[in-house]
């Protein structure tokens, strides 16, 4: 399990998708039930993504997911409960594809999945805590949009490199 968790930490595309998911689901309506459902669907999506056969298109799919989540954050879209849960499931699949878990053993997938869920939960809690602790800081209105735009640009760049045949 430890190898899977460490492998996840070495995969920038997977970590960027987690950050983009936190920003894209910021302000999610539905409260704790929607967050819990999103986390469960994220874990199921991560497991489902790891069951896919290894293929060339997988890093491109992770890049598309990163670009879409980044665009959602940059546009400051506030998802409803069902949209947030669906986005979490897509992010789980994208994290699995971005971390190349399709060639991992079950124990490695379990370790990476547990760490990914903890990172998603911790990053979401930290982001919400910072926003509520310092609400008077004017940067909170702009910061998620700027980070989302950068994440979308990174996703589009990686996708362009994949399509041109120069990406890994």
JSON list of C-alpha atoms in Angstrom, two decimals:
[
{"chain": "A", "resi": 1, "resn": "UNK", "atom": "CA", "xyz": [0.00, 0.00, 0.00]},
{"chain": "A", "resi": 2, "resn": "UNK", "atom": "CA", "xyz": [2.82, 2.37, 0.81]},
{"chain": "A", "resi": 3, "resn": "UNK", "atom": "CA", "xyz": [4.25, 2.02, -2.71]},
{"chain": "A", "resi": 4, "resn": "UNK", "atom": "CA", "xyz": [0.93, 3.11, -4.21]},
{"chain": "A", "resi": 5, "resn": "UNK", "atom": "CA", "xyz": [0.69, 6.12, -1.91]},
{"chain": "A", "resi": 6, "resn": "UNK", "atom": "CA", "xyz": [4.27, 7.16, -2.68]},
{"chain": "A", "resi": 7, "resn": "UNK", "atom": "CA", "xyz": [3.65, 6.63, -6.39]},
{"chain": "A", "resi": 8, "resn": "UNK", "atom": "CA", "xyz": [0.68, 9.00, -6.23]},
{"chain": "A", "resi": 9, "resn": "UNK", "atom": "CA", "xyz": [2.83, 11.70, -4.64]},
{"chain": "A", "resi": 10, "resn": "UNK", "atom": "CA", "xyz": [5.24, 11.46, -7.60]},
{"chain": "A", "resi": 11, "resn": "UNK", "atom": "CA", "xyz": [2.54, 12.09, -10.22]},
{"chain": "A", "resi": 12, "resn": "UNK", "atom": "CA", "xyz": [1.99, 15.81, -10.83]},
{"chain": "A", "resi": 13, "resn": "UNK", "atom": "CA", "xyz": [-1.02, 15.30, -13.11]},
{"chain": "A", "resi": 14, "resn": "UNK", "atom": "CA", "xyz": [-2.88, 13.37, -10.41]},
{"chain": "A", "resi": 15, "resn": "UNK", "atom": "CA", "xyz": [-2.07, 15.96, -7.75]},
{"chain": "A", "resi": 16, "resn": "UNK", "atom": "CA", "xyz": [-3.13, 18.82, -10.01]},
{"chain": "A", "resi": 17, "resn": "UNK", "atom": "CA", "xyz": [-6.46, 17.10, -10.67]},
{"chain": "A", "resi": 18, "resn": "UNK", "atom": "CA", "xyz": [-7.02, 16.88, -6.90]},
{"chain": "A", "resi": 19, "resn": "UNK", "atom": "CA", "xyz": [-6.33, 20.63, -6.54]},
{"chain": "A", "resi": 20, "resn": "UNK", "atom": "CA", "xyz": [-8.60, 21.41, -9.48]},
{"chain": "A", "resi": 21, "resn": "UNK", "atom": "CA", "xyz": [-11.35, 19.27, -7.94]},
{"chain": "A", "resi": 22, "resn": "UNK", "atom": "CA", "xyz": [-11.11, 21.17, -4.66]},
{"chain": "A", "resi": 23, "resn": "UNK", "atom": "CA", "xyz": [-11.44, 24.48, -6.49]},
{"chain": "A", "resi": 24, "resn": "UNK", "atom": "CA", "xyz": [-14.15, 23.30, -8.90]},
{"chain": "A", "resi": 25, "resn": "UNK", "atom": "CA", "xyz": [-16.35, 21.99, -6.08]},
{"chain": "A", "resi": 26, "resn": "UNK", "atom": "CA", "xyz": [-15.81, 25.05, -3.88]},
{"chain": "A", "resi": 27, "resn": "UNK", "atom": "CA", "xyz": [-19.15, 26.33, -2.70]},
{"chain": "A", "resi": 28, "resn": "UNK", "atom": "CA", "xyz": [-20.83, 23.00, -3.43]},
{"chain": "A", "resi": 29, "resn": "UNK", "atom": "CA", "xyz": [-24.47, 23.15, -2.51]},
{"chain": "A", "resi": 30, "resn": "UNK", "atom": "CA", "xyz": [-25.84, 20.25, -0.50]},
{"chain": "A", "resi": 31, "resn": "UNK", "atom": "CA", "xyz": [-23.57, 20.43, 2.53]},
{"chain": "A", "resi": 32, "resn": "UNK", "atom": "CA", "xyz": [-21.99, 17.43, 4.18]},
{"chain": "A", "resi": 33, "resn": "UNK", "atom": "CA", "xyz": [-24.14, 14.88, 2.35]},
{"chain": "A", "resi": 34, "resn": "UNK", "atom": "CA", "xyz": [-22.94, 16.13, -1.03]},
{"chain": "A", "resi": 35, "resn": "UNK", "atom": "CA", "xyz": [-19.32, 16.18, 0.16]},
{"chain": "A", "resi": 36, "resn": "UNK", "atom": "CA", "xyz": [-19.58, 12.63, 1.51]},
{"chain": "A", "resi": 37, "resn": "UNK", "atom": "CA", "xyz": [-21.23, 11.42, -1.68]},
{"chain": "A", "resi": 38, "resn": "UNK", "atom": "CA", "xyz": [-18.57, 13.17, -3.72]},
{"chain": "A", "resi": 39, "resn": "UNK", "atom": "CA", "xyz": [-15.78, 11.51, -1.74]},
{"chain": "A", "resi": 40, "resn": "UNK", "atom": "CA", "xyz": [-17.35, 8.06, -2.12]},
{"chain": "A", "resi": 41, "resn": "UNK", "atom": "CA", "xyz": [-17.86, 8.53, -5.86]},
{"chain": "A", "resi": 42, "resn": "UNK", "atom": "CA", "xyz": [-14.30, 9.89, -6.13]},
{"chain": "A", "resi": 43, "resn": "UNK", "atom": "CA", "xyz": [-12.97, 6.68, -4.54]},
{"chain": "A", "resi": 44, "resn": "UNK", "atom": "CA", "xyz": [-15.16, 4.49, -6.76]},
{"chain": "A", "resi": 45, "resn": "UNK", "atom": "CA", "xyz": [-14.01, 6.43, -9.83]},
{"chain": "A", "resi": 46, "resn": "UNK", "atom": "CA", "xyz": [-10.40, 6.00, -8.80]},
{"chain": "A", "resi": 47, "resn": "UNK", "atom": "CA", "xyz": [-10.90, 2.26, -8.47]},
{"chain": "A", "resi": 48, "resn": "UNK", "atom": "CA", "xyz": [-12.75, 2.06, -11.78]},
{"chain": "A", "resi": 49, "resn": "UNK", "atom": "CA", "xyz": [-10.03, 4.01, -13.55]},
{"chain": "A", "resi": 50, "resn": "UNK", "atom": "CA", "xyz": [-7.40, 1.63, -12.26]},
{"chain": "A", "resi": 51, "resn": "UNK", "atom": "CA", "xyz": [-9.31, -1.31, -13.75]},
{"chain": "A", "resi": 52, "resn": "UNK", "atom": "CA", "xyz": [-8.88, 0.02, -17.29]},
{"chain": "A", "resi": 53, "resn": "UNK", "atom": "CA", "xyz": [-6.36, -1.50, -19.62]},
{"chain": "A", "resi": 54, "resn": "UNK", "atom": "CA", "xyz": [-3.22, 0.64, -20.04]},
{"chain": "A", "resi": 55, "resn": "UNK", "atom": "CA", "xyz": [-3.47, 2.75, -23.18]},
{"chain": "A", "resi": 56, "resn": "UNK", "atom": "CA", "xyz": [-1.87, 5.77, -24.81]},
{"chain": "A", "resi": 57, "resn": "UNK", "atom": "CA", "xyz": [-4.99, 7.96, -24.45]},
{"chain": "A", "resi": 58, "resn": "UNK", "atom": "CA", "xyz": [-5.09, 7.84, -20.66]},
{"chain": "A", "resi": 59, "resn": "UNK", "atom": "CA", "xyz": [-2.77, 10.75, -19.90]},
{"chain": "A", "resi": 60, "resn": "UNK", "atom": "CA", "xyz": [-4.67, 12.79, -22.47]},
{"chain": "A", "resi": 61, "resn": "UNK", "atom": "CA", "xyz": [-7.93, 11.98, -20.68]},
{"chain": "A", "resi": 62, "resn": "UNK", "atom": "CA", "xyz": [-6.43, 13.12, -17.38]},
{"chain": "A", "resi": 63, "resn": "UNK", "atom": "CA", "xyz": [-5.32, 16.36, -19.07]},
{"chain": "A", "resi": 64, "resn": "UNK", "atom": "CA", "xyz": [-8.84, 16.96, -20.41]},
{"chain": "A", "resi": 65, "resn": "UNK", "atom": "CA", "xyz": [-10.27, 16.44, -16.94]},
{"chain": "A", "resi": 66, "resn": "UNK", "atom": "CA", "xyz": [-7.72, 18.85, -15.48]},
{"chain": "A", "resi": 67, "resn": "UNK", "atom": "CA", "xyz": [-8.55, 21.45, -18.13]},
{"chain": "A", "resi": 68, "resn": "UNK", "atom": "CA", "xyz": [-12.31, 21.13, -17.55]},
{"chain": "A", "resi": 69, "resn": "UNK", "atom": "CA", "xyz": [-12.04, 21.32, -13.76]},
{"chain": "A", "resi": 70, "resn": "UNK", "atom": "CA", "xyz": [-9.68, 24.28, -14.09]},
{"chain": "A", "resi": 71, "resn": "UNK", "atom": "CA", "xyz": [-12.10, 26.05, -16.42]},
{"chain": "A", "resi": 72, "resn": "UNK", "atom": "CA", "xyz": [-14.96, 25.41, -13.98]},
{"chain": "A", "resi": 73, "resn": "UNK", "atom": "CA", "xyz": [-12.90, 26.94, -11.17]},
{"chain": "A", "resi": 74, "resn": "UNK", "atom": "CA", "xyz": [-11.83, 29.87, -13.34]},
{"chain": "A", "resi": 75, "resn": "UNK", "atom": "CA", "xyz": [-15.44, 30.56, -14.30]},
{"chain": "A", "resi": 76, "resn": "UNK", "atom": "CA", "xyz": [-16.44, 30.37, -10.60]},
{"chain": "A", "resi": 77, "resn": "UNK", "atom": "CA", "xyz": [-19.19, 27.87, -11.35]},
{"chain": "A", "resi": 78, "resn": "UNK", "atom": "CA", "xyz": [-21.02, 26.69, -8.23]},
{"chain": "A", "resi": 79, "resn": "UNK", "atom": "CA", "xyz": [-22.09, 23.10, -8.82]},
{"chain": "A", "resi": 80, "resn": "UNK", "atom": "CA", "xyz": [-25.28, 21.63, -7.47]},
{"chain": "A", "resi": 81, "resn": "UNK", "atom": "CA", "xyz": [-25.07, 18.46, -5.40]},
{"chain": "A", "resi": 82, "resn": "UNK", "atom": "CA", "xyz": [-25.45, 16.07, -8.33]},
{"chain": "A", "resi": 83, "resn": "UNK", "atom": "CA", "xyz": [-23.02, 17.95, -10.53]},
{"chain": "A", "resi": 84, "resn": "UNK", "atom": "CA", "xyz": [-20.49, 18.04, -7.70]},
{"chain": "A", "resi": 85, "resn": "UNK", "atom": "CA", "xyz": [-20.78, 14.29, -7.14]},
{"chain": "A", "resi": 86, "resn": "UNK", "atom": "CA", "xyz": [-20.44, 13.62, -10.88]},
{"chain": "A", "resi": 87, "resn": "UNK", "atom": "CA", "xyz": [-17.40, 15.90, -11.06]},
{"chain": "A", "resi": 88, "resn": "UNK", "atom": "CA", "xyz": [-15.87, 14.04, -8.12]},
{"chain": "A", "resi": 89, "resn": "UNK", "atom": "CA", "xyz": [-16.33, 10.72, -9.90]},
{"chain": "A", "resi": 90, "resn": "UNK", "atom": "CA", "xyz": [-14.74, 12.05, -13.07]},
{"chain": "A", "resi": 91, "resn": "UNK", "atom": "CA", "xyz": [-11.88, 13.43, -10.97]},
{"chain": "A", "resi": 92, "resn": "UNK", "atom": "CA", "xyz": [-11.37, 10.02, -9.36]},
{"chain": "A", "resi": 93, "resn": "UNK", "atom": "CA", "xyz": [-11.02, 8.41, -12.77]},
{"chain": "A", "resi": 94, "resn": "UNK", "atom": "CA", "xyz": [-8.70, 11.22, -13.89]},
{"chain": "A", "resi": 95, "resn": "UNK", "atom": "CA", "xyz": [-6.50, 10.85, -10.81]},
{"chain": "A", "resi": 96, "resn": "UNK", "atom": "CA", "xyz": [-6.22, 7.14, -11.48]},
{"chain": "A", "resi": 97, "resn": "UNK", "atom": "CA", "xyz": [-5.31, 7.74, -15.12]},
{"chain": "A", "resi": 98, "resn": "UNK", "atom": "CA", "xyz": [-2.95, 10.60, -14.27]},
{"chain": "A", "resi": 99, "resn": "UNK", "atom": "CA", "xyz": [-1.17, 8.45, -11.69]},
{"chain": "A", "resi": 100, "resn": "UNK", "atom": "CA", "xyz": [-0.95, 5.50, -14.13]},
{"chain": "A", "resi": 101, "resn": "UNK", "atom": "CA", "xyz": [-2.65, 3.20, -11.65]},
{"chain": "A", "resi": 102, "resn": "UNK", "atom": "CA", "xyz": [-3.76, 0.97, -14.51]},
{"chain": "A", "resi": 103, "resn": "UNK", "atom": "CA", "xyz": [-0.54, -1.02, -14.15]},
{"chain": "A", "resi": 104, "resn": "UNK", "atom": "CA", "xyz": [-0.63, -1.21, -10.34]},
{"chain": "A", "resi": 105, "resn": "UNK", "atom": "CA", "xyz": [-1.50, -4.08, -8.05]},
{"chain": "A", "resi": 106, "resn": "UNK", "atom": "CA", "xyz": [-4.59, -4.00, -5.86]},
{"chain": "A", "resi": 107, "resn": "UNK", "atom": "CA", "xyz": [-2.54, -3.03, -2.79]},
{"chain": "A", "resi": 108, "resn": "UNK", "atom": "CA", "xyz": [-0.92, -0.13, -4.67]},
{"chain": "A", "resi": 109, "resn": "UNK", "atom": "CA", "xyz": [-4.31, 1.08, -5.90]},
{"chain": "A", "resi": 110, "resn": "UNK", "atom": "CA", "xyz": [-5.67, 0.88, -2.35]},
{"chain": "A", "resi": 111, "resn": "UNK", "atom": "CA", "xyz": [-2.74, 2.89, -0.99]},
{"chain": "A", "resi": 112, "resn": "UNK", "atom": "CA", "xyz": [-2.99, 5.51, -3.72]},
{"chain": "A", "resi": 113, "resn": "UNK", "atom": "CA", "xyz": [-6.75, 5.66, -3.32]},
{"chain": "A", "resi": 114, "resn": "UNK", "atom": "CA", "xyz": [-6.57, 6.12, 0.43]},
{"chain": "A", "resi": 115, "resn": "UNK", "atom": "CA", "xyz": [-3.99, 8.88, 0.08]},
{"chain": "A", "resi": 116, "resn": "UNK", "atom": "CA", "xyz": [-5.92, 10.58, -2.75]},
{"chain": "A", "resi": 117, "resn": "UNK", "atom": "CA", "xyz": [-9.09, 10.61, -0.65]},
{"chain": "A", "resi": 118, "resn": "UNK", "atom": "CA", "xyz": [-7.18, 12.01, 2.34]},
{"chain": "A", "resi": 119, "resn": "UNK", "atom": "CA", "xyz": [-5.58, 14.68, 0.15]},
{"chain": "A", "resi": 120, "resn": "UNK", "atom": "CA", "xyz": [-8.94, 15.64, -1.33]},
{"chain": "A", "resi": 121, "resn": "UNK", "atom": "CA", "xyz": [-10.57, 15.79, 2.08]},
{"chain": "A", "resi": 122, "resn": "UNK", "atom": "CA", "xyz": [-7.68, 17.67, 3.70]},
{"chain": "A", "resi": 123, "resn": "UNK", "atom": "CA", "xyz": [-7.29, 20.16, 0.88]},
{"chain": "A", "resi": 124, "resn": "UNK", "atom": "CA", "xyz": [-11.03, 20.86, 0.83]},
{"chain": "A", "resi": 125, "resn": "UNK", "atom": "CA", "xyz": [-11.12, 21.36, 4.61]},
{"chain": "A", "resi": 126, "resn": "UNK", "atom": "CA", "xyz": [-8.04, 23.60, 4.54]},
{"chain": "A", "resi": 127, "resn": "UNK", "atom": "CA", "xyz": [-9.40, 25.69, 1.66]},
{"chain": "A", "resi": 128, "resn": "UNK", "atom": "CA", "xyz": [-12.73, 26.22, 3.38]},
{"chain": "A", "resi": 129, "resn": "UNK", "atom": "CA", "xyz": [-11.05, 26.98, 6.71]},
{"chain": "A", "resi": 130, "resn": "UNK", "atom": "CA", "xyz": [-8.81, 29.62, 5.15]},
{"chain": "A", "resi": 131, "resn": "UNK", "atom": "CA", "xyz": [-11.73, 31.25, 3.39]},
{"chain": "A", "resi": 132, "resn": "UNK", "atom": "CA", "xyz": [-13.83, 31.44, 6.54]},
{"chain": "A", "resi": 133, "resn": "UNK", "atom": "CA", "xyz": [-10.98, 32.40, 8.86]},
{"chain": "A", "resi": 134, "resn": "UNK", "atom": "CA", "xyz": [-9.85, 35.38, 6.79]},
{"chain": "A", "resi": 135, "resn": "UNK", "atom": "CA", "xyz": [-12.94, 36.51, 4.88]},
{"chain": "A", "resi": 136, "resn": "UNK", "atom": "CA", "xyz": [-11.82, 40.13, 4.73]},
{"chain": "A", "resi": 137, "resn": "UNK", "atom": "CA", "xyz": [-8.83, 39.33, 2.55]},
{"chain": "A", "resi": 138, "resn": "UNK", "atom": "CA", "xyz": [-9.87, 40.49, -0.90]},
{"chain": "A", "resi": 139, "resn": "UNK", "atom": "CA", "xyz": [-7.78, 37.90, -2.70]},
{"chain": "A", "resi": 140, "resn": "UNK", "atom": "CA", "xyz": [-10.32, 35.11, -2.04]},
{"chain": "A", "resi": 141, "resn": "UNK", "atom": "CA", "xyz": [-12.56, 36.33, -4.84]},
{"chain": "A", "resi": 142, "resn": "UNK", "atom": "CA", "xyz": [-9.75, 36.20, -7.39]},
{"chain": "A", "resi": 143, "resn": "UNK", "atom": "CA", "xyz": [-7.41, 33.46, -6.17]},
{"chain": "A", "resi": 144, "resn": "UNK", "atom": "CA", "xyz": [-9.55, 30.41, -7.13]},
{"chain": "A", "resi": 145, "resn": "UNK", "atom": "CA", "xyz": [-10.10, 31.87, -10.58]},
{"chain": "A", "resi": 146, "resn": "UNK", "atom": "CA", "xyz": [-6.40, 32.51, -11.16]},
{"chain": "A", "resi": 147, "resn": "UNK", "atom": "CA", "xyz": [-5.38, 29.06, -9.93]},
{"chain": "A", "resi": 148, "resn": "UNK", "atom": "CA", "xyz": [-8.18, 27.50, -12.00]},
{"chain": "A", "resi": 149, "resn": "UNK", "atom": "CA", "xyz": [-7.02, 29.33, -15.12]},
{"chain": "A", "resi": 150, "resn": "UNK", "atom": "CA", "xyz": [-3.46, 28.08, -14.59]},
{"chain": "A", "resi": 151, "resn": "UNK", "atom": "CA", "xyz": [-4.66, 24.53, -14.06]},
{"chain": "A", "resi": 152, "resn": "UNK", "atom": "CA", "xyz": [-6.77, 24.72, -17.21]},
{"chain": "A", "resi": 153, "resn": "UNK", "atom": "CA", "xyz": [-3.77, 26.04, -19.15]},
{"chain": "A", "resi": 154, "resn": "UNK", "atom": "CA", "xyz": [-1.57, 23.21, -17.85]},
{"chain": "A", "resi": 155, "resn": "UNK", "atom": "CA", "xyz": [-4.21, 20.65, -18.83]},
{"chain": "A", "resi": 156, "resn": "UNK", "atom": "CA", "xyz": [-4.52, 22.11, -22.33]},
{"chain": "A", "resi": 157, "resn": "UNK", "atom": "CA", "xyz": [-0.75, 22.22, -22.74]},
{"chain": "A", "resi": 158, "resn": "UNK", "atom": "CA", "xyz": [-0.36, 18.58, -21.71]},
{"chain": "A", "resi": 159, "resn": "UNK", "atom": "CA", "xyz": [-3.20, 17.61, -24.04]},
{"chain": "A", "resi": 160, "resn": "UNK", "atom": "CA", "xyz": [-1.59, 19.51, -26.92]},
{"chain": "A", "resi": 161, "resn": "UNK", "atom": "CA", "xyz": [1.70, 17.75, -26.25]},
{"chain": "A", "resi": 162, "resn": "UNK", "atom": "CA", "xyz": [-0.06, 14.40, -26.20]},
{"chain": "A", "resi": 163, "resn": "UNK", "atom": "CA", "xyz": [-1.82, 15.09, -29.49]},
{"chain": "A", "resi": 164, "resn": "UNK", "atom": "CA", "xyz": [1.40, 16.23, -31.14]},
{"chain": "A", "resi": 165, "resn": "UNK", "atom": "CA", "xyz": [3.17, 13.05, -30.03]},
{"chain": "A", "resi": 166, "resn": "UNK", "atom": "CA", "xyz": [5.73, 14.84, -27.85]},
{"chain": "A", "resi": 167, "resn": "UNK", "atom": "CA", "xyz": [4.13, 14.08, -24.49]},
{"chain": "A", "resi": 168, "resn": "UNK", "atom": "CA", "xyz": [5.10, 11.18, -22.28]}
]
